[in-house]
Short mmCIF file of C-alpha atoms in Angstrom, two decimals:
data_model
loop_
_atom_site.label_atom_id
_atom_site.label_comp_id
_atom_site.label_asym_id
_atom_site.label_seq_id
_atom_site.Cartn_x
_atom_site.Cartn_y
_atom_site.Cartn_z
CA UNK A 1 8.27 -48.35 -39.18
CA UNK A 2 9.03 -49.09 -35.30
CA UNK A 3 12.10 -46.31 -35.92
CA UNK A 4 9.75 -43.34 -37.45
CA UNK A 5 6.96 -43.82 -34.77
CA UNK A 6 10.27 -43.80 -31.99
CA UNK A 7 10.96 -40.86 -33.70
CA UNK A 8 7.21 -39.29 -34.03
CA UNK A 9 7.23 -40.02 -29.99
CA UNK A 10 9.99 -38.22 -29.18
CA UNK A 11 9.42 -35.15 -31.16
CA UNK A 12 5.76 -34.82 -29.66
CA UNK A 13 7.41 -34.82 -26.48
CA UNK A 14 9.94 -32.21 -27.08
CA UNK A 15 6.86 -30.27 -28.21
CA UNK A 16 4.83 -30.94 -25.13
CA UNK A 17 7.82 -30.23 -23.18
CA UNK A 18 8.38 -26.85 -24.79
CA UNK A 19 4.80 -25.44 -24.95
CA UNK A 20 5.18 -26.58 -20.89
CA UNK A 21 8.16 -24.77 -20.72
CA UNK A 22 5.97 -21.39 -22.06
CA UNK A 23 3.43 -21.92 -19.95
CA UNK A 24 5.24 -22.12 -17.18
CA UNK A 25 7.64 -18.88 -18.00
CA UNK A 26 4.11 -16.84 -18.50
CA UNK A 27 3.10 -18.03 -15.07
CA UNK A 28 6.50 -17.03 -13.60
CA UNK A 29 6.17 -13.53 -15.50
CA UNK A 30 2.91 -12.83 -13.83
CA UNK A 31 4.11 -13.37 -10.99
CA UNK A 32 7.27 -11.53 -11.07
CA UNK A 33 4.66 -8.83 -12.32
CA UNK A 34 2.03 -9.24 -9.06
CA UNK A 35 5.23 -9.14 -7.02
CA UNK A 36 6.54 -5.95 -8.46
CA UNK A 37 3.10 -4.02 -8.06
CA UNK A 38 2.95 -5.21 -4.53
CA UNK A 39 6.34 -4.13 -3.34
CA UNK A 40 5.28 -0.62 -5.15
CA UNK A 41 1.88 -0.71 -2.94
CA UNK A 42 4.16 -1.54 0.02
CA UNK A 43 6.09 1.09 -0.29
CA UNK A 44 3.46 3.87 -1.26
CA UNK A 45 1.94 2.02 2.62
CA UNK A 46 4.92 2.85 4.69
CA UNK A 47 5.01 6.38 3.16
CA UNK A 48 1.66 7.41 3.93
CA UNK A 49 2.34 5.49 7.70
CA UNK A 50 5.84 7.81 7.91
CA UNK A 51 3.29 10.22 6.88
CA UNK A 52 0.76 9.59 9.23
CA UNK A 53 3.37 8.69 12.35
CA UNK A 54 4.96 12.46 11.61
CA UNK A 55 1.43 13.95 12.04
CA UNK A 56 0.72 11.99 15.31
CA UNK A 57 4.12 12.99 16.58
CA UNK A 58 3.73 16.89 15.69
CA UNK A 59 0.32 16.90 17.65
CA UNK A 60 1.35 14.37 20.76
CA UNK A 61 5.13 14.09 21.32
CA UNK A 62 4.85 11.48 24.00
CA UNK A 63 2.42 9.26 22.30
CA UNK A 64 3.86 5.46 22.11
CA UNK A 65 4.34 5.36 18.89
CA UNK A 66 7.06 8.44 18.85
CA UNK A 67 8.87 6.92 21.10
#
């Protein structure tokens, strides 16, 4: 009897450990996806600043920032 509960014990925690285990690769995946989407908002950013530098420059040469 003292073997099958041993037994009962350890396979609930292999089953708590796995359904951690999920949990914690879903958190990872949103975050690899919150990363991704920032890093594409980050670059769209420094286009439109390229973008908005060029314009600057075009209209004031010798404005600090084309320097």
């Amino acid at each position: 009897v003292i073997k099958a509960i041993q037994e009962l014990y350890y396979e609930l925690v292999g089953v708590k450990r796995s359904i951690a285990s999920k949990a914690e690769q879903t958190d990872v995946d949103a975050l690899k996806a919150d990363n991704e989407a920032k890093d594409r908002e980050i670059r769209q950013l420094k286009q439109e600043n390229e973008a908005i530098k060029g314009w600057i420059c075009a209209k004031d040469p010798n404005a600090e920032l084309c320097r």
